[in-house]
Structure formats: structure tokens, C-alpha cells
Coordinates of C-alpha atoms in Angstrom, one line a residue:
X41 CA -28.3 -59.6 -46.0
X42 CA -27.2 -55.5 -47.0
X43 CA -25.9 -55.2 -43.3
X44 CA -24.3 -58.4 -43.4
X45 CA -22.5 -57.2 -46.5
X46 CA -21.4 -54.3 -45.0
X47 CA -20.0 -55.6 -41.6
X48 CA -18.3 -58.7 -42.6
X49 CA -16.0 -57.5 -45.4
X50 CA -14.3 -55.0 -43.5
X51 CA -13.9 -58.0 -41.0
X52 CA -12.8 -60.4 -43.7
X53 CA -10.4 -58.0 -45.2
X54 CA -8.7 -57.3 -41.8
X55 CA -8.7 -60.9 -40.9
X56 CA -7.0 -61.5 -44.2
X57 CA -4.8 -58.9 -43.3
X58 CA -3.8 -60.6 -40.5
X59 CA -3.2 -64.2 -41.8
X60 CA -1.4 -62.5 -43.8
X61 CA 1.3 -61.1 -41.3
X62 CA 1.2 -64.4 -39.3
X63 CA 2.0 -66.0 -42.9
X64 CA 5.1 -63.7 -42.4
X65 CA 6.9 -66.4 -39.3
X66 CA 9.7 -68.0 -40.7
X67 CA 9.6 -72.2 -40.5
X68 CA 10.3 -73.8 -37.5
X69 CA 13.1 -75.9 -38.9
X70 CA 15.9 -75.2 -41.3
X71 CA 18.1 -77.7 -43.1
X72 CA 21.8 -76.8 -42.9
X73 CA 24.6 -78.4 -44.9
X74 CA 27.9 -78.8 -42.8
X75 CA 30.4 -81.5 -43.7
X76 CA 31.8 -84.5 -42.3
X77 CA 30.2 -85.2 -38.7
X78 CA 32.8 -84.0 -36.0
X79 CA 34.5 -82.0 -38.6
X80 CA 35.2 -78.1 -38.3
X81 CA 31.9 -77.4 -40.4
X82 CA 30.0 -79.9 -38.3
X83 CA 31.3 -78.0 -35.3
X84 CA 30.2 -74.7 -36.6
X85 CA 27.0 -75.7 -37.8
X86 CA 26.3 -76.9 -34.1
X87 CA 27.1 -73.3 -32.8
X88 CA 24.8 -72.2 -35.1
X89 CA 22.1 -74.7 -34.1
X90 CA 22.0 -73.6 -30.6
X91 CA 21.9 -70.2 -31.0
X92 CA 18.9 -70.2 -33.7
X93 CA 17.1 -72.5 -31.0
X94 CA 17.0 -69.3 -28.7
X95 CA 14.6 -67.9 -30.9
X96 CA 12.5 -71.3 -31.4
X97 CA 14.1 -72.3 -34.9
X98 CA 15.4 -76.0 -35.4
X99 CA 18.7 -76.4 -37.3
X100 CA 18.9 -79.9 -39.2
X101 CA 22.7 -80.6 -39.3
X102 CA 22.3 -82.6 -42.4
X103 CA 25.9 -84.4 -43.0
X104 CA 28.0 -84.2 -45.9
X105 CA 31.8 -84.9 -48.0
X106 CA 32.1 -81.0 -48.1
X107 CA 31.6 -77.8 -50.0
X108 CA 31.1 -79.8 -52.8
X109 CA 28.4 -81.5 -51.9
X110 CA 27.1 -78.7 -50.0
X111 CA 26.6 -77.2 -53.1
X112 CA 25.2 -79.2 -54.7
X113 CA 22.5 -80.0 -52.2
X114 CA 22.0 -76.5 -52.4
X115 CA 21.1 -76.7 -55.9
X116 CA 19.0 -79.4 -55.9
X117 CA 16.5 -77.6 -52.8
X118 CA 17.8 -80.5 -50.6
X119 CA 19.1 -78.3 -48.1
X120 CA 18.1 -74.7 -47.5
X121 CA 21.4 -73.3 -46.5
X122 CA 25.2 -74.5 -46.4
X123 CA 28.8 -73.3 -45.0
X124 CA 30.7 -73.0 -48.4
X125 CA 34.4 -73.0 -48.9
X126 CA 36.1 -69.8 -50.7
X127 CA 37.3 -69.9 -54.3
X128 CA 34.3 -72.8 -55.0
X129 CA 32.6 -72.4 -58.1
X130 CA 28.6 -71.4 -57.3
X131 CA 26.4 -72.1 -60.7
X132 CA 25.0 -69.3 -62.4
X133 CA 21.6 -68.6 -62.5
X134 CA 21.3 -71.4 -59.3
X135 CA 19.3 -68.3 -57.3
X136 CA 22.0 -69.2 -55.0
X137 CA 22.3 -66.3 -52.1
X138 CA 25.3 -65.3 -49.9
X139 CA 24.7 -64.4 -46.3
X140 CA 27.8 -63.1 -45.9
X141 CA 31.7 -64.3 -45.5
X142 CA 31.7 -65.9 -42.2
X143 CA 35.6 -66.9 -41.5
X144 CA 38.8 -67.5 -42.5
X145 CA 39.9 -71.3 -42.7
X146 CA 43.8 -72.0 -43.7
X147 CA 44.9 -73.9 -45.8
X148 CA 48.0 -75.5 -44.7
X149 CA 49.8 -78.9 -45.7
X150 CA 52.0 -81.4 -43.3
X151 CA 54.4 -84.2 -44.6
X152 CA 55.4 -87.4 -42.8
X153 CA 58.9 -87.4 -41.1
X154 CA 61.4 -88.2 -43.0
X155 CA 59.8 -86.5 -46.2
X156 CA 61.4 -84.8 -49.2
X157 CA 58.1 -82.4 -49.3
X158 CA 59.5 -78.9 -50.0
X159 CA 57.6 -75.3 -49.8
X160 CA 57.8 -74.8 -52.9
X161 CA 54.3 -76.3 -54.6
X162 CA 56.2 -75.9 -58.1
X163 CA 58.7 -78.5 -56.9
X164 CA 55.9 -81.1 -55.8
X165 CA 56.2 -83.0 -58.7
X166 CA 55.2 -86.7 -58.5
X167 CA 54.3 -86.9 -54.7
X168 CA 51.2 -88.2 -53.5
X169 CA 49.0 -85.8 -51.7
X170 CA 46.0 -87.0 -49.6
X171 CA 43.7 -84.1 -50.3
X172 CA 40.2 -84.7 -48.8
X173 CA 37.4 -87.3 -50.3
X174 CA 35.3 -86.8 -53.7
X175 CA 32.6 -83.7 -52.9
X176 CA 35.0 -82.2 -50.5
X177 CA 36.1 -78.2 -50.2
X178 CA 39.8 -79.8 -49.5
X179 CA 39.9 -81.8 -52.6
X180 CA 38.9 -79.2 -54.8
X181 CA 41.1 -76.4 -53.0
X182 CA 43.6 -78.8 -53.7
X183 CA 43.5 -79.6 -57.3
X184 CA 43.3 -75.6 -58.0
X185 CA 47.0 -75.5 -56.2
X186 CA 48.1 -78.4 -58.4
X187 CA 47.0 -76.1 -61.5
X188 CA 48.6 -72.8 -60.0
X189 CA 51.7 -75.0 -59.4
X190 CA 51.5 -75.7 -63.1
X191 CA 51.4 -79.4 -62.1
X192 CA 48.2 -80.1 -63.9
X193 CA 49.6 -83.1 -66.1
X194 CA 52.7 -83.7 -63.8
X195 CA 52.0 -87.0 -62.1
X196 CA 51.0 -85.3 -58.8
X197 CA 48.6 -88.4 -57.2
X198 CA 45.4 -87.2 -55.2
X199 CA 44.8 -89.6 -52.0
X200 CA 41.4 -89.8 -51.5
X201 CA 42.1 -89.3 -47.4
X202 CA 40.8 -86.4 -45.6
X203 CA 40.4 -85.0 -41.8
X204 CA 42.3 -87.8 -39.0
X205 CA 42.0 -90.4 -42.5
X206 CA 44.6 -88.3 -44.1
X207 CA 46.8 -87.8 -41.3
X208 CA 46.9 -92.0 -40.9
X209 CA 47.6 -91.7 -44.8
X210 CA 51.0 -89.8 -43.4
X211 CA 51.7 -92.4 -40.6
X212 CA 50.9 -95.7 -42.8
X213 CA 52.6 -94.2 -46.1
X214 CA 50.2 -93.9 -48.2
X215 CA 50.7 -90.4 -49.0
X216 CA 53.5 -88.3 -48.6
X217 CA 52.2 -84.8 -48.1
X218 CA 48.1 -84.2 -46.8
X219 CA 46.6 -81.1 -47.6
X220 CA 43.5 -79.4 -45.5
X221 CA 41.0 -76.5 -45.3
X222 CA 40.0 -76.3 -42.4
X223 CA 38.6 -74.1 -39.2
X224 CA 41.7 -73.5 -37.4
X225 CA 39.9 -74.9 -34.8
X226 CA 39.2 -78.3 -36.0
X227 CA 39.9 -81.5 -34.1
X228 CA 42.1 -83.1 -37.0
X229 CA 43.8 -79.7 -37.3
X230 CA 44.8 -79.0 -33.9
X231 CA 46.0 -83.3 -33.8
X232 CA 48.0 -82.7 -36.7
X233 CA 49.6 -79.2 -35.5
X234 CA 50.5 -81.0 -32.0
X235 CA 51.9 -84.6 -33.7
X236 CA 55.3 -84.9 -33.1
X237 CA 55.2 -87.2 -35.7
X238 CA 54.6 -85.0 -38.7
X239 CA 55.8 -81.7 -39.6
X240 CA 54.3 -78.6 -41.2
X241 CA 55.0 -77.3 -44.4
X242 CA 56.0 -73.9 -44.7
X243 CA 55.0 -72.7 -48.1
X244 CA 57.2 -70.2 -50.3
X245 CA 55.7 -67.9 -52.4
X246 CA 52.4 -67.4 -50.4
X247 CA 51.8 -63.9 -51.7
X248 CA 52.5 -65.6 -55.5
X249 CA 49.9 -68.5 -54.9
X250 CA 47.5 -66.0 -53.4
X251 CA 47.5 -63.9 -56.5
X252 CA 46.6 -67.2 -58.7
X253 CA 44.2 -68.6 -56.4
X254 CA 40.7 -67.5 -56.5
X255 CA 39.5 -66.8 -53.1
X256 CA 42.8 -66.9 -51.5
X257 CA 44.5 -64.2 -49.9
X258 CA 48.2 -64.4 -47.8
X259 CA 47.7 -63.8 -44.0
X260 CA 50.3 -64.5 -41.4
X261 CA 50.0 -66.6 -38.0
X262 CA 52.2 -64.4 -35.3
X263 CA 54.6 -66.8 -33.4
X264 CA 52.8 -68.6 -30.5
X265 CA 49.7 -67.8 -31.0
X266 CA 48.2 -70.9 -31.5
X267 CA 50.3 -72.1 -27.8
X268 CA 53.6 -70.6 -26.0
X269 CA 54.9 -73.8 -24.5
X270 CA 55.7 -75.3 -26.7
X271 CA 55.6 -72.2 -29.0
X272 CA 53.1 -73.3 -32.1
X273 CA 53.9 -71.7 -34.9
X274 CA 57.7 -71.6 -33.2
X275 CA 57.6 -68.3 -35.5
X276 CA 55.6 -66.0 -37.5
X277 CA 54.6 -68.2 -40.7
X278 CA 52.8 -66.9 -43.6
X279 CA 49.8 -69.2 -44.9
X280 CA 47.0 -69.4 -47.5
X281 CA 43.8 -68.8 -46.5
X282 CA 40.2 -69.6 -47.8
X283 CA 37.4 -67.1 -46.8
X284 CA 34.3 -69.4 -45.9
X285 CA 30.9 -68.0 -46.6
X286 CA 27.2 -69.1 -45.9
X287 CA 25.2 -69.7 -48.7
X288 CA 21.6 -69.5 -49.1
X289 CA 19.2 -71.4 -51.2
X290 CA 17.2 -69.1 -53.2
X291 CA 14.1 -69.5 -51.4
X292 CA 15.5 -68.8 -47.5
X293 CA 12.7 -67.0 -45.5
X294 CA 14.2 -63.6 -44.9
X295 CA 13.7 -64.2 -41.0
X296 CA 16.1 -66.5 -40.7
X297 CA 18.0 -65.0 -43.0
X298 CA 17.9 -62.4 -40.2
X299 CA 18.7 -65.2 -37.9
X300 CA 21.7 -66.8 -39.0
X301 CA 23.6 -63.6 -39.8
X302 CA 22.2 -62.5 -36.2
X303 CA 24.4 -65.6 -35.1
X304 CA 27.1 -65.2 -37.4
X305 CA 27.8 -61.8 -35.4
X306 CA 27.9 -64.0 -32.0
X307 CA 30.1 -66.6 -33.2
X308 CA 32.3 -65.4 -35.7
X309 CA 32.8 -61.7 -34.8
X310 CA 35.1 -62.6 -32.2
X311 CA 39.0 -61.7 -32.3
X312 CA 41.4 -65.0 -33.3
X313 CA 44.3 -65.6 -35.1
X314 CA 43.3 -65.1 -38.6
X315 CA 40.8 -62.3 -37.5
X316 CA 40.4 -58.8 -35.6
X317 CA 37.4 -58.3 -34.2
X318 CA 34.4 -57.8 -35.5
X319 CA 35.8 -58.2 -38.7
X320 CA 33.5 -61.0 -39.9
X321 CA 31.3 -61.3 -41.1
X322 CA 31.5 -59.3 -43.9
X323 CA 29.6 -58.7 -47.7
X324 CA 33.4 -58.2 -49.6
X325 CA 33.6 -59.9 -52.5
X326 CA 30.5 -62.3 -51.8
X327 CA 30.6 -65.8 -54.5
X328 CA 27.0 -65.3 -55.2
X329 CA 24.8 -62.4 -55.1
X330 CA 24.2 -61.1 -51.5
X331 CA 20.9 -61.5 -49.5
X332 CA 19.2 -57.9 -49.1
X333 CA 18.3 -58.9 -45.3
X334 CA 22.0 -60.5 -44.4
X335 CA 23.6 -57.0 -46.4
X336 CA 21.7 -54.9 -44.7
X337 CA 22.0 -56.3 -41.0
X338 CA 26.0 -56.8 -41.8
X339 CA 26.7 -53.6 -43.2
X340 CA 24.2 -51.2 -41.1
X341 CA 23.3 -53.3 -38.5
X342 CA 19.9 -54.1 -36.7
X343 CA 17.3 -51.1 -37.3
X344 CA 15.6 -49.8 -34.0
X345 CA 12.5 -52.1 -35.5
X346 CA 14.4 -54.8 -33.8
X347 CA 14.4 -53.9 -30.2
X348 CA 10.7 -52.9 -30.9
X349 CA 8.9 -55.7 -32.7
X350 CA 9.6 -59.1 -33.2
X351 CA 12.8 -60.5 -35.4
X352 CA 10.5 -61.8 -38.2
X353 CA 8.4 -58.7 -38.6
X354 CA 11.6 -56.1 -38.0
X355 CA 13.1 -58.5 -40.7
X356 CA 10.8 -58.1 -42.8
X357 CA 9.1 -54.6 -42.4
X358 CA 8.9 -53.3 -46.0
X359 CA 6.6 -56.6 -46.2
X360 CA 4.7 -55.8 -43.9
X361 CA 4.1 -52.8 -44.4
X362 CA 3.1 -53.5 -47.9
X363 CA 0.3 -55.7 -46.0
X364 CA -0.7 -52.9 -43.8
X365 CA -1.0 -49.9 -46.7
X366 CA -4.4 -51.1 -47.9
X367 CA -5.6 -50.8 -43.9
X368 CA -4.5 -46.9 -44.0
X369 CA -7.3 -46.9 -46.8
X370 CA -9.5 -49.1 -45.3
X371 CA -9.8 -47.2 -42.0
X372 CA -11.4 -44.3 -43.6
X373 CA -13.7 -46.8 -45.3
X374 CA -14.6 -48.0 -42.0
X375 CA -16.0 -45.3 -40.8
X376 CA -17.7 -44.6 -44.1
X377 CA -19.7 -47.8 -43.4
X378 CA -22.3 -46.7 -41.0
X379 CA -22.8 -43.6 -43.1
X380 CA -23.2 -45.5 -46.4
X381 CA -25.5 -48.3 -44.4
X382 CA -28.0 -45.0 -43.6
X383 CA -27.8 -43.8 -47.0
X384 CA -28.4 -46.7 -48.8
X385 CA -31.6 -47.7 -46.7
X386 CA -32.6 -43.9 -46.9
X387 CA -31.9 -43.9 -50.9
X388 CA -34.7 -46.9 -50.9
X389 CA -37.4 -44.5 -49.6
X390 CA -35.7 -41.3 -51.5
X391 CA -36.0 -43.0 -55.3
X392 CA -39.9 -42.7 -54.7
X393 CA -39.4 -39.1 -54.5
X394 CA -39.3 -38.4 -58.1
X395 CA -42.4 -40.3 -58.8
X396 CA -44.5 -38.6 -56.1
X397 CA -43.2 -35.3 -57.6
X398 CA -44.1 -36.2 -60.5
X399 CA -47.3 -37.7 -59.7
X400 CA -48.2 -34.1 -57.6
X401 CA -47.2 -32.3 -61.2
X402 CA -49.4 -34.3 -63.0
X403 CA -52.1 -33.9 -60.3
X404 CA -51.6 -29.8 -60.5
X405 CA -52.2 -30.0 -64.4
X406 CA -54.9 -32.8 -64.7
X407 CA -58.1 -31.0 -66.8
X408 CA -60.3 -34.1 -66.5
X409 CA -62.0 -36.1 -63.7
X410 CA -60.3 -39.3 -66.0
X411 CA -57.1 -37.7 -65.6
X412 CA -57.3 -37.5 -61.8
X413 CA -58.2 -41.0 -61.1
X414 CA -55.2 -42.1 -63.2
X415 CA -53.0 -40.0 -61.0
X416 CA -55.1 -41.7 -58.0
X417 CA -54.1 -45.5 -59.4
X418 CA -50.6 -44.6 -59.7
X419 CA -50.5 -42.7 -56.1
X420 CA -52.0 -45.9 -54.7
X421 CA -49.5 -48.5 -56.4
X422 CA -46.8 -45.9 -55.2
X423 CA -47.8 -46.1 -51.8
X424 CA -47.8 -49.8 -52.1
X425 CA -44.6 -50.3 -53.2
X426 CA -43.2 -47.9 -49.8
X427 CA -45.5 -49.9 -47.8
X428 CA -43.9 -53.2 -48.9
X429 CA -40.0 -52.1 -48.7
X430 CA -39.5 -54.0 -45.3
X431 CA -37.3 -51.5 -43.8
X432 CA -35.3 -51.8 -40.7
X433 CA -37.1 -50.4 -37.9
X434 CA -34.5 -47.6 -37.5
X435 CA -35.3 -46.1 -40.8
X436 CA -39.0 -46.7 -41.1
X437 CA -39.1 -42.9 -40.0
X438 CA -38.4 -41.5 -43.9
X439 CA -41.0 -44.2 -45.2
X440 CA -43.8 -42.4 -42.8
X441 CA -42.4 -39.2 -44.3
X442 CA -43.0 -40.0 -47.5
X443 CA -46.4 -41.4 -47.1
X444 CA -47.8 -38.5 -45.3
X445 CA -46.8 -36.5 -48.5
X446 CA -48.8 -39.3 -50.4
X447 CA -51.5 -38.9 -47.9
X448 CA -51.3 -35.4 -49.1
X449 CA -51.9 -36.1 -52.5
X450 CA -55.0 -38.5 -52.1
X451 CA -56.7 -35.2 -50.2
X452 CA -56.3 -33.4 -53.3
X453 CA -57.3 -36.0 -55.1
X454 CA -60.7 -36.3 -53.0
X455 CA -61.2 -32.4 -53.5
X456 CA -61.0 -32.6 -56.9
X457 CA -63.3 -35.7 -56.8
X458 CA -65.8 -33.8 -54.4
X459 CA -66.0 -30.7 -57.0
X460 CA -66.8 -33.2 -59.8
X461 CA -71.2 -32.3 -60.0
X462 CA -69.9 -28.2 -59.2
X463 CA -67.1 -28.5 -61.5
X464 CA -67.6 -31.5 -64.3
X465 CA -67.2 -30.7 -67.9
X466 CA -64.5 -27.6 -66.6
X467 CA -61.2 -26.9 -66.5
X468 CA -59.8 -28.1 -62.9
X469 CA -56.8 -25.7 -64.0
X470 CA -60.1 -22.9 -63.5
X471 CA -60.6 -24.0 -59.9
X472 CA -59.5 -21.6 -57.3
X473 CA -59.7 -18.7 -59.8

């Protein structure tokens, strides 16, 4: 039962050790919040889903109204990760993560033809402006450039029309004006940028509204760079634009943290209009604390533990290695095993010792032919009690050992006994003398 003892809990801890570490693999699936299915997030998110597949991780593009929403499925665990909108209020104390800003997305307005719509947002009192559904990034991007247009409480109407909805809003009437925020590559985009039919709005005071919108900054589109026949924008046009992050739930298993910012690299770290290369994505001015795993792979980059060991353990390593400290004590222990198995079945025999000394003291200063037959009942209950220990085989060498010395002792005893008719009635401590 001892040996058992001593082999199987240096197994167990090392197994344990080891479940452990394979505890470590991030989940196979992951739950991402995009928007509107076919939208620019929706798009996105699909990027994202293929490259995460690569490394056997299952994105679930779980379809929303927008940043809004995204947030809030964020909050309540529903989702464990979501492309956010800049300039978005994130709750405090949500545990909410940021993974790092991952693009710039403009926002840009168009007006029906013939509109009255000026550049000037401070002059856009009483229109009607679709502006995205309820939950959406657009709508809410749009009511704070109502507020730093100081038309709060002006009339200004919100059509609740967003994506190729708020472009029909133009054509049937509805609104005059539509705002978006947007991937400059999204399908609706791109339709409205090409429509003959409706015209974008060149916005004055860029630099002004950039200074009052949170999130905002002023960036300019270069002439043609979107096409060169026809020339889109027909000339260099400054615009608002939104820096979009990805936003993690607080909970997000630090390997695919590892992975999605991995991705991020590959799909946004390209050069594009808005964008030199490799410029996202990037940890400035994150909207919620930043991820130690995404700051660390975006500001320093992989660590040579990647090209060495898998993603989730490189990801990871200060875990890990956590795990593996108690092995750099436990391999000394191990080999203190055998060594501790001998002595303990040794120590078994050895604790008789003292008592056959002492029994061999009492011996050398018995006076009494009474006195050595008590020393003779406690020599033989001794050797008893050696006889019975049921050692392994192995170690049945020390037992002999200290049996012999017994055996020793019982022929002094029998001396003594043998001098009793010479000797009785004197001092045994006399004999010899």
C-alpha cells in the first residue's frame, strides 16, 4: 500500500499537471457580433471567420441592428466578442476588453437630387435624415452630430432607414439627407457613391466637428482614389471618420484573443484609402481597457514562442509556466522517491535498534538470574515483533541483521543461565573478573 503511495502521486500530480495544460485550448467556437447580414460588419466578420478556421476555431456570425446592439450582447455574455463603432459609449465596470482598433469607417452623408441639403450640419435645421435603425452604430453616430450641430431640440427628424433602406428613403422621399458609417467597402456604400441619382455631401468644418465628436478625427480621401474613370471623389474631399475597434467580452480565452488580433494583422493591416500600411491595428486611445495578449501581440508582435510551440500555449506562456513551476520541484522529489521508499522500509527494522541496545545494557548490568530472564522475555517479544514486519523481500536483509544481533543476545543470555549453580547468589557484574 506504502509503494503504492509513493509511485502514484508523483503520477497523479504530473497527470494533473497535464490536464491542466490541455485545460489551456481555447473553445472550438466563438460567438461574434457583426451587424446587419450583408452589411460591412457582416462582411468583416466573415474575413474573420475563415481565417480563425485555419487554426480549427468556429466563428458564429451572430446577426445584429449594430454597435448598439453589439454592445449590448456583449454585456449580457450573449456574444463573446463584437466589431464596435468609435465614439460608442462602453459601460463601466462591464469587464468589457478592447482588442485593439481595427479600421477606419467614414462617415459620410448623400442627399436626393434636387435637395436643399448643405455642408454645413449647423444649417440642417428641420430636414429629415434617415440615419440607421434603433441599436445601430449609424443612428447613434448620428444623433451625436445633431448635438454637435447644436440641433438637439431643432426639429431635425431621424428616419428609421439604414444600409440600401436608407438610400430608397432618398429615391421615394422619405428622407432628405441619409447618413452612414460604414466600411468604405460596404455594398450600400459603394451603390450609393456610384448612383447617379444621389449626390454626396461635402461637409464644412470637418476639422470643427472632429474636435466635438468623440472618436472622430478629420482624414482626407485623395481624388480618384476610390475609381479614375469616372474620377470618385472627382477631388480631394475631407470627411469624418469613426475608428472601429473589436471588443471583447470579459471572459475571452486569451488564445483567441491571440487569434483574432493574429487576423486582424491579415485583414486590416493592409494599405487603403483611409490607411497606410500596417497602420492598424493599433492600441491608441482604446474605448475600454486593452487585453494584455491583443497589447502585447499589437505593439511587440509575436514572441519567438510562437514559431516554437503551439498558438494557445505561446499565448499563454506565463500560464503555463505557472503550471509547470511546481514540476521544477517535483523533479527533484522524484528522484527522492526511491531513496525515501528504502529508508522508510529500512527505518522499520532500524526503530528496533534502540530497544535491542537497550535490552544488551540492561543485560550487561543484570545482578540476578530474575533479572536476566526478564531481559530474555523482552529479547523474545522483540524478536517477534521483527519476525512479524512482513517486509518486502528486497529489504528482509537488515531484518536478518538485526536478528543475528538478537541471536547474540540470547547466547549471553544462556551463559549467564549456564553459570547459575557456579555463580547463584553472586554478582553476575563479578563474572569474568
Amino acid at each position: 500500500m506504502r509503494l503504492l503511495i509513493f509511485v502514484l502521486l508523483p503520477i497523479l500530480f504530473v497527470g494533473m499537471i497535464a490536464f491542466l495544460i490541455l485545460g489551456l485550448k481555447p473553445p472550438s467556437s466563438v460567438r461574434l457580433a457583426t451587424g446587419v447580414s450583408g452589411g460591412g460588419y457582416w462582411q468583416i466578420g466573415q474575413l474573420y471567420k475563415a481565417e480563425l478556421a485555419r487554426d480549427g476555431i468556429h466563428i458564429d456570425l451572430v446577426e445584429t441592428a449594430g454597435s448598439v446592439e453589439n454592445i449590448e450582447k456583449l454585456v449580457s455574455g450573449e456574444v463573446d466578442v463584437a466589431i464596435v463603432q468609435g465614439g460608442l459609449n462602453l459601460p463601466r465596470e462591464s469587464g468589457l476588453q478592447s482588442l485593439g482598433a481595427i479600421f477606419l469607417e467614414p462617415m459620410v452623408v448623400f442627399r436626393g437630387k434636387p435637395s436643399p441639403i448643405g455642408g454645413n450640419a449647423g444649417e440642417w435645421e428641420g430636414i429629415r435624415l434617415a440615419a440607421g435603425a434603433e441599436g445601430s452604430g449609424s443612428r447613434a453616430a448620428a444623433i451625436a452630430l445633431i448635438e454637435a450641430a447644436g440641433h438637439k431640440d431643432t426639429g431635425i427628424t431621424l428616419v428609421d432607414a439604414g444600409g440600401s433602406d436608407a438610400i430608397d428613403a432618398l429615391y421615394s422621399g422619405k428622407a432628405d439627407a441619409a447618413l452612414f458609417v460604414a466600411p468604405l467597402d460596404a455594398p450600400y456604400l459603394m451603390d450609393a457613391i456610384f448612383d447617379r441619382n444621389i449626390e454626396f455631401v461635402a461637409m464644412a468644418l470637418v476639422d470643427a466637428l472632429a474636435l466635438k465628436l468623440r472618436g472622430a478625427s478629420s482624414v482626407t480621401v485623395p481624388a480618384g482614389s476610390i475609381t479614375l474613370d469616372p474620377p470618385r471623389p472627382p477631388e480631394d474631399v475631407k470627411i469624418l471618420a469613426l475608428r472601429a475597434s473589436m471588443i471583447a467580452g470579459p471572459d475571452l480565452h486569451p488564445a483567441v484573443a491571440d487569434r483574432l488580433v493574429t487576423a486582424a494583422k491579415i485583414i486590416h493591416g493592409q494599405p487603403g484609402i483611409l490607411q497606410s500600411s500596417r497602420e492598424y491595428p493599433k492600441t491608441e486611445s482604446p474605448p475600454a481597457p486593452l487585453n494584455e495578449v491583443a497589447e502585447e501581440l499589437i505593439n511587440t508582435g509575436p514572441n519567438f514562442l510562437h514559431a516554437v510551440l503551439p498558438y494557445w500555449i505561446a499565448a499563454q506562456f506565463g500560464r503555463v509556466l505557472l503550471l509547470l513551476l511546481p514540476l521544477l520541484f517535483l523533479a527533484p522529489l522524484l528522484r527522492l522517491v526511491p531513496s525515501g521508499y528504502v529508508w522508510f522500509q529500512k527505518r522499520r527494522v532500524w526503530r528496533f535498534y534502540q530497544k535491542i541496545a537497550a535490552l544488551e545494557e540492561e543485560l550487561g548490568q543484570a545482578r540476578t538470574l530474575c533479572d536476566v530472564d526478564a531481559v530474555a522475555d523482552s529479547i523474545e517479544e522483540l524478536d517477534t515483533s521483527i519476525a512479524n514486519l512482513n517486509l518486502p523481500l528486497a529489504y528482509r536483509q537488515v531484518a536478518y541483521d538485526a536478528r543475528l544481533h538478537i541471536d547474540l543476545i540470547r547466547q549471553e543470555i544462556a551463559r549467564r543461565r549456564a553459570a547459575e549453580p557456579e555463580w547463584q547468589g553472586l554478582d553476575f557484574s563479578q563474572l569474568g573478573s
